[in-house]
């Protein structure tokens, strides 16, 4: 029975590694494609088309839909801002620390902090100007590519959800955490295009790198948990001497 169980576990591990590598590779290829178009200077046709679709034909300064939709987009976009994401990171790490999963809490904080640095460096490297196709509905000042809100929200919410899920024994709870994080991440990215402050390709690139980063962090965490370097769902301790 032990040999059979070990074989099943090894097969699942190999499958997860392959799926992880596939997702990371696809995300990086998507980013590379969009980045190559950005380097050429001109926005893609879909960039202009989508930005204009969310504005009134009579007055591009007005968004489509009822007034509450614009307010909702402003609320959603705030969830991808630096202050909110920092607080979410602190709360996730604090929750894990309260459950005596200190190493996992530190891993979450380090993963998200590293992603934030990567996002800032990418913006500096590409230095893409903000879209001027339509008036912005919210004030912005940094470079446009990749979307920091899309990338950072993907890293924070998905990394936090995946690593919280890794410490959660219930499959339903794990699924809920990951699905909720995905929906929130996509909603935040959509709000940036709706508000006219990012090209759609900015957001797509941010999603690609952010999701790839979260998947990679999940894979690293899973390996550390199998080695008992950080805690898992069963609550094992982190001591490497154990």
Coordinates of N, CA and C in Angstrom, one line a residue:
X1 N 0.8 -1.2 0.0 CA 0.0 0.0 0.0 C 0.9 1.3 0.0
X2 N 2.0 1.2 0.8 CA 2.9 2.3 0.8 C 3.5 2.7 -0.5
X3 N 3.9 1.6 -1.2 CA 4.5 1.8 -2.6 C 3.4 2.4 -3.5
X4 N 2.2 1.9 -3.5 CA 1.1 2.4 -4.3 C 0.9 3.9 -4.0
X5 N 0.8 4.2 -2.7 CA 0.5 5.6 -2.3 C 1.7 6.5 -2.8
X6 N 2.9 6.0 -2.6 CA 4.0 6.8 -3.0 C 4.0 7.1 -4.5
X7 N 3.6 6.1 -5.3 CA 3.6 6.2 -6.8 C 2.5 7.2 -7.1
X8 N 1.3 7.1 -6.5 CA 0.2 8.1 -6.8 C 0.7 9.5 -6.4
X9 N 1.3 9.6 -5.3 CA 1.8 11.0 -4.8 C 2.8 11.5 -5.8
X10 N 3.8 10.7 -6.3 CA 4.8 11.1 -7.2 C 4.2 11.5 -8.5
X11 N 3.2 10.7 -9.0 CA 2.5 11.1 -10.2 C 1.8 12.5 -10.1
X12 N 1.1 12.7 -9.0 CA 0.4 14.0 -8.8 C 1.4 15.1 -8.7
X13 N 2.6 14.8 -8.1 CA 3.6 15.9 -8.0 C 4.1 16.2 -9.3
X14 N 4.5 15.2 -10.2 CA 4.9 15.4 -11.5 C 3.9 16.2 -12.3
X15 N 2.7 15.9 -12.2 CA 1.6 16.6 -12.9 C 1.5 18.0 -12.5
X16 N 1.6 18.3 -11.2 CA 1.5 19.7 -10.7 C 2.7 20.5 -11.2
X17 N 3.9 19.9 -11.2 CA 5.1 20.6 -11.7 C 5.0 20.9 -13.1
X18 N 4.5 20.0 -13.9 CA 4.3 20.3 -15.4 C 3.3 21.4 -15.6
X19 N 2.1 21.3 -14.9 CA 1.1 22.3 -15.0 C 1.6 23.7 -14.6
X20 N 2.4 23.7 -13.5 CA 3.0 24.9 -13.0 C 3.9 25.5 -14.1
X21 N 4.8 24.7 -14.6 CA 5.7 25.2 -15.6 C 5.0 25.7 -16.9
X22 N 3.9 25.0 -17.2 CA 3.1 25.4 -18.4 C 2.5 26.8 -18.2
X23 N 1.9 27.0 -17.0 CA 1.3 28.3 -16.7 C 2.3 29.4 -16.7
X24 N 3.5 29.1 -16.0 CA 4.5 30.2 -15.9 C 5.0 30.5 -17.3
X25 N 5.3 29.4 -18.1 CA 5.8 29.7 -19.5 C 4.8 30.4 -20.3
X26 N 3.5 30.0 -20.3 CA 2.5 30.7 -21.1 C 2.4 32.2 -20.7
X27 N 2.5 32.5 -19.4 CA 2.4 33.8 -18.9 C 3.6 34.7 -19.3
X28 N 4.8 34.1 -19.3 CA 6.0 34.8 -19.7 C 6.0 35.0 -21.2
X29 N 5.5 34.0 -22.0 CA 5.4 34.2 -23.4 C 4.4 35.4 -23.8
X30 N 3.3 35.4 -23.1 CA 2.3 36.5 -23.3 C 2.9 37.8 -23.0
X31 N 3.7 37.9 -21.9 CA 4.3 39.1 -21.5 C 5.4 39.5 -22.6
X32 N 6.1 38.5 -23.0 CA 7.2 38.8 -24.0 C 6.6 39.4 -25.3
X33 N 5.4 38.8 -25.7 CA 4.8 39.3 -27.0 C 4.3 40.7 -26.8
X34 N 3.6 41.0 -25.7 CA 3.1 42.3 -25.5 C 4.2 43.3 -25.3
X35 N 5.3 42.9 -24.6 CA 6.4 43.8 -24.4 C 7.1 44.1 -25.8
X36 N 7.2 43.2 -26.7 CA 7.8 43.4 -28.0 C 7.0 44.5 -28.7
X37 N 5.7 44.4 -28.6 CA 4.8 45.4 -29.3 C 5.0 46.8 -28.6
X38 N 5.1 46.8 -27.3 CA 5.3 48.1 -26.6 C 6.6 48.7 -27.0
X39 N 7.7 47.9 -27.2 CA 9.0 48.5 -27.5 C 8.9 49.1 -28.9
X40 N 8.1 48.6 -29.8 CA 7.9 49.2 -31.1 C 7.3 50.6 -31.1
X41 N 6.6 50.9 -30.0 CA 6.1 52.3 -29.8 C 4.7 52.5 -29.9
X42 N 4.0 51.9 -30.9 CA 2.6 52.2 -31.2 C 1.7 51.2 -30.4
X43 N 0.6 51.7 -29.8 CA -0.3 50.8 -29.2 C -1.0 49.9 -30.2
X44 N -1.4 48.7 -29.8 CA -2.1 47.8 -30.7 C -3.5 48.4 -31.0
X45 N -4.1 47.9 -32.1 CA -5.4 48.4 -32.6 C -6.4 48.1 -31.5
X46 N -6.3 46.9 -30.8 CA -7.3 46.6 -29.8 C -7.2 47.5 -28.6
X47 N -6.0 48.1 -28.4 CA -5.9 49.1 -27.3 C -6.8 50.3 -27.5
X48 N -6.7 50.9 -28.6 CA -7.5 52.0 -28.9 C -9.0 51.7 -29.0
X49 N -9.3 50.5 -29.6 CA -10.7 50.1 -29.8 C -11.4 49.9 -28.5
X50 N -10.7 49.2 -27.5 CA -11.4 48.9 -26.3 C -11.5 50.2 -25.4
X51 N -10.5 51.0 -25.4 CA -10.6 52.2 -24.6 C -11.8 53.1 -25.1
X52 N -12.0 53.1 -26.4 CA -13.1 53.9 -26.9 C -14.4 53.3 -26.7
X53 N -14.5 52.0 -26.6 CA -15.8 51.3 -26.4 C -16.4 51.6 -25.0
X54 N -15.5 52.0 -24.1 CA -16.0 52.3 -22.7 C -16.4 53.8 -22.5
X55 N -16.4 54.5 -23.6 CA -16.7 56.0 -23.5 C -17.9 56.3 -24.4
X56 N -18.5 57.4 -24.1 CA -19.7 57.9 -24.9 C -19.2 58.4 -26.2
X57 N -19.9 58.0 -27.2 CA -19.5 58.5 -28.6 C -19.6 60.0 -28.7
X58 N -20.6 60.6 -28.0 CA -20.7 62.0 -28.1 C -19.6 62.8 -27.3
X59 N -19.2 62.2 -26.2 CA -18.2 62.9 -25.4 C -17.3 61.8 -24.7
X60 N -16.1 61.6 -25.3 CA -15.1 60.6 -24.7 C -14.7 60.8 -23.3
X61 N -15.0 62.0 -22.7 CA -14.7 62.2 -21.3 C -15.7 61.5 -20.4
X62 N -16.9 61.1 -21.0 CA -17.9 60.4 -20.2 C -17.8 58.9 -20.4
X63 N -17.9 58.1 -19.4 CA -17.9 56.7 -19.5 C -19.3 56.2 -19.9
X64 N -19.3 55.0 -20.4 CA -20.6 54.4 -20.8 C -21.3 53.9 -19.5
X65 N -22.6 53.7 -19.6 CA -23.4 53.1 -18.4 C -23.8 54.2 -17.5
X66 N -24.5 53.7 -16.4 CA -25.0 54.6 -15.4 C -23.9 55.2 -14.5
X67 N -24.2 56.2 -13.8 CA -23.1 56.9 -13.0 C -22.6 56.0 -11.9
X68 N -23.4 55.0 -11.4 CA -22.9 54.1 -10.3 C -21.8 53.2 -10.8
X69 N -21.8 52.9 -12.1 CA -20.8 52.0 -12.7 C -19.4 52.7 -12.6
X70 N -19.3 54.0 -12.9 CA -18.0 54.7 -12.8 C -17.5 54.7 -11.3
X71 N -18.5 54.9 -10.4 CA -18.1 54.9 -9.0 C -17.6 53.5 -8.5
X72 N -18.3 52.5 -9.1 CA -17.9 51.1 -8.7 C -16.5 50.8 -9.3
X73 N -16.2 51.3 -10.5 CA -14.8 51.1 -11.0 C -13.8 51.8 -10.2
X74 N -14.1 53.0 -9.7 CA -13.2 53.7 -8.8 C -12.9 52.9 -7.5
X75 N -14.0 52.4 -7.0 CA -13.9 51.6 -5.7 C -13.0 50.3 -6.0
X76 N -13.3 49.7 -7.1 CA -12.5 48.5 -7.5 C -11.0 48.8 -7.7
X77 N -10.8 49.9 -8.4 CA -9.4 50.2 -8.7 C -8.6 50.5 -7.5
X78 N -9.3 51.0 -6.4 CA -8.6 51.3 -5.2 C -8.1 50.1 -4.5
X79 N -8.8 48.9 -4.8 CA -8.4 47.7 -4.2 C -7.0 47.2 -4.7
X80 N -6.6 47.8 -5.8 CA -5.3 47.4 -6.4 C -4.2 48.4 -6.1
X81 N -4.5 49.4 -5.2 CA -3.5 50.4 -4.9 C -2.5 50.0 -3.8
X82 N -1.4 50.7 -3.7 CA -0.4 50.3 -2.8 C -0.8 50.2 -1.4
X83 N -1.6 51.1 -0.9 CA -2.0 51.1 0.5 C -2.8 49.9 0.9
X84 N -3.9 49.6 0.0 CA -4.7 48.4 0.3 C -3.9 47.1 0.2
X85 N -3.1 47.0 -0.9 CA -2.3 45.8 -1.0 C -1.3 45.6 0.1
X86 N -0.8 46.6 0.6 CA 0.1 46.5 1.8 C -0.6 46.0 3.0
X87 N -1.8 46.6 3.2 CA -2.7 46.1 4.3 C -3.1 44.7 4.2
X88 N -3.4 44.3 3.0 CA -3.8 42.9 2.7 C -2.7 41.9 3.0
X89 N -1.5 42.3 2.6 CA -0.3 41.5 2.9 C 0.0 41.4 4.4
X90 N -0.2 42.5 5.1 CA 0.0 42.5 6.5 C -1.0 41.6 7.2
X91 N -2.3 41.7 6.7 CA -3.4 40.9 7.3 C -3.2 39.4 7.1
X92 N -2.8 39.0 5.8 CA -2.5 37.6 5.5 C -1.4 37.1 6.3
X93 N -0.3 37.8 6.3 CA 0.9 37.4 7.1 C 0.5 37.3 8.6
X94 N -0.2 38.3 9.1 CA -0.6 38.3 10.5 C -1.5 37.1 10.8
X95 N -2.4 36.7 9.9 CA -3.3 35.6 10.1 C -2.5 34.3 10.2
X96 N -1.5 34.2 9.3 CA -0.7 33.0 9.4 C 0.2 32.9 10.6
X97 N 0.7 34.1 11.0 CA 1.5 34.1 12.2 C 0.6 33.8 13.5
X98 N -0.7 34.3 13.5 CA -1.6 34.0 14.6 C -1.8 32.5 14.7
X99 N -1.8 31.8 13.5 CA -2.0 30.3 13.5 C -0.7 29.6 13.7
X100 N 0.4 30.3 14.1 CA 1.7 29.7 14.4 C 2.3 29.1 13.2
X101 N 2.1 29.8 12.1 CA 2.8 29.4 10.8 C 3.7 30.5 10.5
X102 N 4.7 30.7 11.3 CA 5.6 31.9 11.2 C 6.4 31.9 9.9
X103 N 7.0 30.8 9.5 CA 7.8 30.7 8.3 C 6.9 30.9 7.1
X104 N 5.7 30.4 7.1 CA 4.9 30.6 5.9 C 4.5 32.1 5.8
X105 N 4.2 32.7 7.0 CA 3.9 34.1 7.0 C 5.1 35.0 6.4
X106 N 6.3 34.6 6.8 CA 7.5 35.3 6.3 C 7.6 35.1 4.8
X107 N 7.3 33.9 4.4 CA 7.4 33.5 2.9 C 6.4 34.4 2.1
X108 N 5.2 34.5 2.6 CA 4.2 35.3 1.9 C 4.7 36.8 1.8
X109 N 5.2 37.3 2.9 CA 5.6 38.7 2.9 C 6.8 38.9 1.9
X110 N 7.7 38.0 1.9 CA 8.9 38.1 1.1 C 8.5 37.9 -0.4
X111 N 7.6 37.0 -0.7 CA 7.2 36.8 -2.1 C 6.5 38.0 -2.6
X112 N 5.6 38.6 -1.9 CA 4.9 39.8 -2.3 C 5.8 41.0 -2.4
X113 N 6.7 41.2 -1.5 CA 7.7 42.3 -1.5 C 8.6 42.1 -2.8
X114 N 9.0 40.9 -3.1 CA 9.8 40.7 -4.2 C 9.1 41.0 -5.5
X115 N 7.8 40.7 -5.6 CA 7.0 41.0 -6.7 C 6.8 42.5 -6.9
X116 N 6.6 43.2 -5.8 CA 6.5 44.6 -5.9 C 7.7 45.3 -6.5
X117 N 8.9 44.8 -6.1 CA 10.1 45.4 -6.6 C 10.2 45.1 -8.1
X118 N 9.8 43.8 -8.5 CA 9.9 43.5 -9.9 C 9.0 44.3 -10.7
X119 N 7.8 44.6 -10.2 CA 6.8 45.5 -10.9 C 7.4 46.9 -11.1
X120 N 8.0 47.4 -10.1 CA 8.6 48.8 -10.2 C 9.7 48.8 -11.2
X121 N 10.6 47.8 -11.2 CA 11.7 47.7 -12.2 C 11.2 47.6 -13.6
X122 N 10.2 46.8 -13.8 CA 9.6 46.7 -15.2 C 9.1 48.0 -15.7
X123 N 8.4 48.7 -14.8 CA 7.9 50.0 -15.3 C 9.0 51.0 -15.7
X124 N 10.1 51.0 -14.9 CA 11.2 51.8 -15.2 C 11.9 51.4 -16.5
X125 N 11.9 50.1 -16.7 CA 12.6 49.6 -17.9 C 11.8 49.9 -19.2
X126 N 10.5 49.9 -19.2 CA 9.7 50.1 -20.4 C 9.3 51.6 -20.5
X127 N 9.0 52.2 -19.4 CA 8.7 53.7 -19.4 C 7.7 54.0 -20.5
X128 N 6.6 53.2 -20.6 CA 5.6 53.5 -21.6 C 4.7 54.7 -21.1
X129 N 4.4 55.6 -21.9 CA 3.5 56.7 -21.5 C 2.1 56.2 -21.4
X130 N 1.3 56.9 -20.5 CA -0.1 56.5 -20.3 C -0.9 56.8 -21.6
X131 N -2.0 56.1 -21.8 CA -2.8 56.3 -23.0 C -3.4 57.7 -23.0
X132 N -3.4 58.3 -24.2 CA -4.0 59.6 -24.4 C -5.2 59.5 -25.4
X133 N -5.7 58.3 -25.5 CA -6.9 58.1 -26.4 C -8.1 58.7 -25.9
X134 N -8.3 58.6 -24.5 CA -9.5 59.1 -23.9 C -9.0 59.8 -22.6
X135 N -9.8 60.8 -22.1 CA -9.4 61.5 -20.8 C -9.4 60.4 -19.7
X136 N -8.5 60.6 -18.8 CA -8.4 59.7 -17.6 C -9.5 60.1 -16.6
X137 N -10.1 59.0 -16.0 CA -11.1 59.3 -15.0 C -10.6 59.2 -13.6
X138 N -9.3 59.0 -13.4 CA -8.6 59.0 -12.2 C -7.2 59.5 -12.4
X139 N -6.6 60.1 -11.4 CA -5.3 60.7 -11.5 C -4.2 59.6 -11.5
X140 N -3.2 59.7 -12.4 CA -2.1 58.8 -12.4 C -0.8 59.5 -12.7
X141 N 0.3 58.9 -12.3 CA 1.6 59.6 -12.5 C 2.7 58.7 -13.0
X142 N 2.6 57.4 -12.7 CA 3.7 56.5 -13.0 C 3.6 56.0 -14.5
X143 N 4.6 55.3 -14.9 CA 4.6 54.7 -16.3 C 3.4 53.7 -16.4
X144 N 3.1 53.4 -17.7 CA 1.9 52.6 -18.0 C 2.1 51.1 -18.1
X145 N 3.3 50.7 -18.5 CA 3.5 49.2 -18.8 C 4.6 48.6 -17.9
X146 N 4.2 47.5 -17.3 CA 2.9 46.8 -17.2 C 2.1 47.5 -16.2
X147 N 0.8 47.2 -16.2 CA -0.1 47.8 -15.2 C 0.3 47.4 -13.8
X148 N 0.6 48.3 -12.9 CA 1.0 48.0 -11.6 C -0.2 47.4 -10.8
X149 N -1.3 48.0 -11.0 CA -2.5 47.5 -10.3 C -2.8 46.1 -10.7
X150 N -2.7 45.8 -12.0 CA -3.0 44.4 -12.5 C -2.0 43.4 -11.9
X151 N -0.7 43.8 -12.1 CA 0.4 42.9 -11.7 C 0.4 42.7 -10.2
X152 N 0.4 43.8 -9.5 CA 0.5 43.7 -8.0 C -0.7 43.1 -7.4
X153 N -1.9 43.3 -7.9 CA -3.1 42.7 -7.3 C -3.1 41.2 -7.6
X154 N -2.6 40.8 -8.8 CA -2.4 39.4 -9.1 C -1.5 38.7 -8.1
X155 N -0.3 39.4 -7.9 CA 0.7 38.8 -7.0 C 0.2 38.8 -5.5
X156 N -0.4 39.9 -5.1 CA -0.9 39.9 -3.7 C -2.1 39.0 -3.4
X157 N -3.1 39.2 -4.2 CA -4.3 38.4 -3.9 C -4.2 36.9 -4.2
X158 N -3.5 36.6 -5.4 CA -3.3 35.2 -5.8 C -2.3 34.5 -4.9
X159 N -1.1 35.2 -4.7 CA -0.1 34.6 -3.8 C -0.7 34.4 -2.4
X160 N -1.3 35.4 -1.9 CA -1.9 35.3 -0.6 C -3.0 34.2 -0.5
X161 N -3.8 34.1 -1.5 CA -4.9 33.1 -1.6 C -4.3 31.7 -1.7
X162 N -3.3 31.5 -2.6 CA -2.7 30.2 -2.8 C -2.0 29.7 -1.5
X163 N -1.2 30.6 -0.9 CA -0.5 30.2 0.3 C -1.4 30.1 1.5
X164 N -2.4 30.9 1.6 CA -3.4 30.6 2.7 C -4.1 29.2 2.4
X165 N -4.4 28.9 1.1 CA -5.0 27.6 0.8 C -4.1 26.5 1.1
X166 N -2.7 26.7 1.0 CA -1.8 25.6 1.3 C -1.8 25.3 2.8
X167 N -2.3 26.2 3.6 CA -2.4 25.9 5.1 C -3.8 25.6 5.5
X168 N -4.7 25.4 4.5 CA -6.1 25.1 4.8 C -6.5 23.7 4.4
X169 N -6.9 22.8 5.3 CA -7.2 21.4 5.0 C -8.5 21.2 4.1
X170 N -9.4 22.2 4.1 CA -10.7 22.0 3.4 C -10.5 22.4 1.9
X171 N -10.9 21.5 1.0 CA -10.8 21.7 -0.4 C -11.7 22.8 -0.8
X172 N -12.9 22.9 -0.2 CA -13.9 23.9 -0.6 C -13.3 25.3 -0.3
X173 N -12.7 25.4 0.9 CA -12.2 26.7 1.3 C -11.0 27.1 0.4
X174 N -10.2 26.1 0.1 CA -9.1 26.4 -0.8 C -9.6 26.9 -2.2
X175 N -10.6 26.2 -2.7 CA -11.1 26.6 -4.0 C -11.7 28.0 -3.9
X176 N -12.5 28.3 -2.9 CA -13.1 29.6 -2.7 C -12.0 30.7 -2.7
X177 N -11.0 30.5 -1.9 CA -9.9 31.5 -1.8 C -9.3 31.8 -3.2
X178 N -9.0 30.8 -3.9 CA -8.3 31.0 -5.2 C -9.3 31.6 -6.2
X179 N -10.5 31.2 -6.3 CA -11.5 31.7 -7.3 C -11.8 33.2 -6.9
X180 N -12.0 33.5 -5.6 CA -12.2 34.8 -5.2 C -11.1 35.8 -5.6
X181 N -9.8 35.3 -5.4 CA -8.7 36.1 -5.7 C -8.6 36.3 -7.2
X182 N -8.9 35.3 -8.0 CA -8.9 35.5 -9.5 C -9.9 36.5 -9.9
X183 N -11.1 36.4 -9.4 CA -12.2 37.3 -9.8 C -11.8 38.8 -9.4
X184 N -11.3 38.9 -8.2 CA -10.9 40.3 -7.8 C -9.8 40.8 -8.6
X185 N -8.8 40.0 -9.0 CA -7.7 40.4 -9.8 C -8.1 40.9 -11.2
X186 N -9.0 40.1 -11.8 CA -9.5 40.5 -13.1 C -10.4 41.7 -13.0
X187 N -11.2 41.9 -12.0 CA -12.0 43.1 -11.8 C -11.2 44.3 -11.7
X188 N -10.1 44.3 -11.0 CA -9.2 45.4 -10.8 C -8.5 45.8 -12.1
X189 N -8.1 44.8 -12.8 CA -7.5 45.1 -14.1 C -8.4 45.7 -15.1
X190 N -9.7 45.2 -15.1 CA -10.7 45.7 -16.0 C -11.0 47.2 -15.6
X191 N -11.0 47.5 -14.3 CA -11.3 48.9 -13.9 C -10.2 49.9 -14.5
X192 N -9.0 49.4 -14.6 CA -8.0 50.3 -15.1 C -8.2 50.7 -16.6
X193 N -8.7 49.7 -17.4 CA -9.0 50.0 -18.8 C -10.3 50.9 -18.8
X194 N -11.3 50.6 -18.0 CA -12.5 51.3 -18.0 C -12.2 52.8 -17.7
X195 N -11.3 53.0 -16.7 CA -11.0 54.4 -16.3 C -10.1 55.1 -17.3
X196 N -9.6 54.4 -18.3 CA -8.8 55.0 -19.3 C -7.3 55.3 -19.0
X197 N -6.9 54.7 -17.9 CA -5.5 55.0 -17.4 C -4.5 53.9 -17.9
X198 N -5.0 52.9 -18.5 CA -4.1 51.8 -19.0 C -4.6 51.3 -20.3
X199 N -3.6 51.0 -21.2 CA -4.0 50.2 -22.4 C -4.4 48.8 -22.0
X200 N -5.2 48.1 -22.7 CA -5.5 46.7 -22.4 C -4.3 45.9 -22.3
X201 N -3.3 46.1 -23.2 CA -2.1 45.4 -23.2 C -1.3 45.6 -22.0
X202 N -1.4 46.8 -21.4 CA -0.7 47.0 -20.1 C -1.2 46.0 -19.0
X203 N -2.6 45.9 -19.0 CA -3.2 45.1 -18.0 C -3.0 43.6 -18.3
X204 N -3.0 43.2 -19.6 CA -2.7 41.8 -19.9 C -1.3 41.4 -19.5
X205 N -0.3 42.3 -19.7 CA 1.0 42.0 -19.3 C 1.1 41.9 -17.8
X206 N 0.4 42.8 -17.1 CA 0.4 42.8 -15.6 C -0.1 41.5 -15.1
X207 N -1.3 41.0 -15.7 CA -1.8 39.8 -15.3 C -0.9 38.6 -15.6
X208 N -0.3 38.6 -16.7 CA 0.6 37.5 -17.1 C 1.8 37.3 -16.1
X209 N 2.4 38.4 -15.8 CA 3.6 38.4 -14.9 C 3.1 38.1 -13.5
X210 N 2.0 38.8 -13.1 CA 1.5 38.6 -11.7 C 1.0 37.1 -11.4
X211 N 0.3 36.6 -12.4 CA -0.2 35.2 -12.2 C 1.0 34.2 -12.2
X212 N 2.0 34.5 -13.1 CA 3.1 33.6 -13.2 C 3.9 33.7 -11.9
X213 N 4.0 34.9 -11.3 CA 4.7 35.0 -10.1 C 4.0 34.3 -8.9
X214 N 2.7 34.4 -8.9 CA 1.9 33.7 -7.9 C 2.0 32.2 -8.0
X215 N 2.0 31.7 -9.2 CA 2.1 30.2 -9.5 C 3.5 29.8 -9.0
X216 N 4.5 30.5 -9.4 CA 5.9 30.2 -9.0 C 6.1 30.1 -7.5
X217 N 5.5 31.2 -6.8 CA 5.6 31.2 -5.4 C 4.9 30.0 -4.8
X218 N 3.7 29.6 -5.3 CA 3.0 28.5 -4.8 C 3.8 27.2 -5.0
X219 N 4.5 27.1 -6.1 CA 5.3 25.9 -6.4 C 6.5 25.8 -5.4
X220 N 7.2 27.0 -5.2 CA 8.3 27.0 -4.2 C 7.8 26.7 -2.8
X221 N 6.6 27.2 -2.4 CA 6.1 27.0 -1.1 C 5.7 25.5 -0.9
X222 N 5.2 24.9 -2.0 CA 4.8 23.5 -1.9 C 6.1 22.6 -1.7
X223 N 7.1 22.9 -2.4 CA 8.4 22.2 -2.2 C 9.0 22.4 -0.8
X224 N 8.9 23.6 -0.3 CA 9.4 23.9 1.1 C 8.6 23.1 2.1
X225 N 7.2 23.1 1.9 CA 6.4 22.4 2.8 C 6.6 20.9 2.8
X226 N 6.9 20.3 1.6 CA 7.3 18.9 1.6 C 8.5 18.6 2.3
X227 N 9.4 19.5 2.4 CA 10.7 19.4 3.1 C 10.6 19.8 4.6
X228 N 9.4 20.2 5.0 CA 9.1 20.7 6.3 C 9.9 21.9 6.7
X229 N 10.2 22.7 5.6 CA 11.0 24.0 5.9 C 10.0 25.1 6.3
X230 N 8.7 25.0 5.8 CA 7.7 25.9 6.2 C 6.4 25.0 6.5
X231 N 5.5 25.6 7.2 CA 4.3 24.9 7.6 C 3.3 24.6 6.5
X232 N 2.6 23.5 6.5 CA 1.6 23.2 5.6 C 0.2 23.1 6.3
X233 N -0.7 22.5 5.6 CA -2.1 22.5 6.1 C -2.2 21.7 7.4
X234 N -1.2 20.7 7.5 CA -1.3 19.9 8.8 C -0.7 20.6 10.0
X235 N -0.1 21.8 9.7 CA 0.4 22.6 10.8 C 1.8 22.2 11.3
X236 N 2.6 21.4 10.5 CA 3.9 21.1 10.9 C 4.8 22.3 11.1
X237 N 5.7 22.2 11.9 CA 6.6 23.4 12.2 C 7.7 23.5 11.2
X238 N 8.4 24.6 11.3 CA 9.4 24.9 10.3 C 10.8 24.5 10.6
X239 N 11.0 24.0 11.8 CA 12.4 23.7 12.2 C 13.1 22.8 11.2
X240 N 14.2 23.3 10.6 CA 14.9 22.5 9.7 C 15.7 21.4 10.4
X241 N 15.9 21.5 11.7 CA 16.6 20.5 12.4 C 15.7 19.4 12.8
X242 N 14.4 19.5 12.6 CA 13.4 18.5 13.0 C 13.5 17.3 12.0

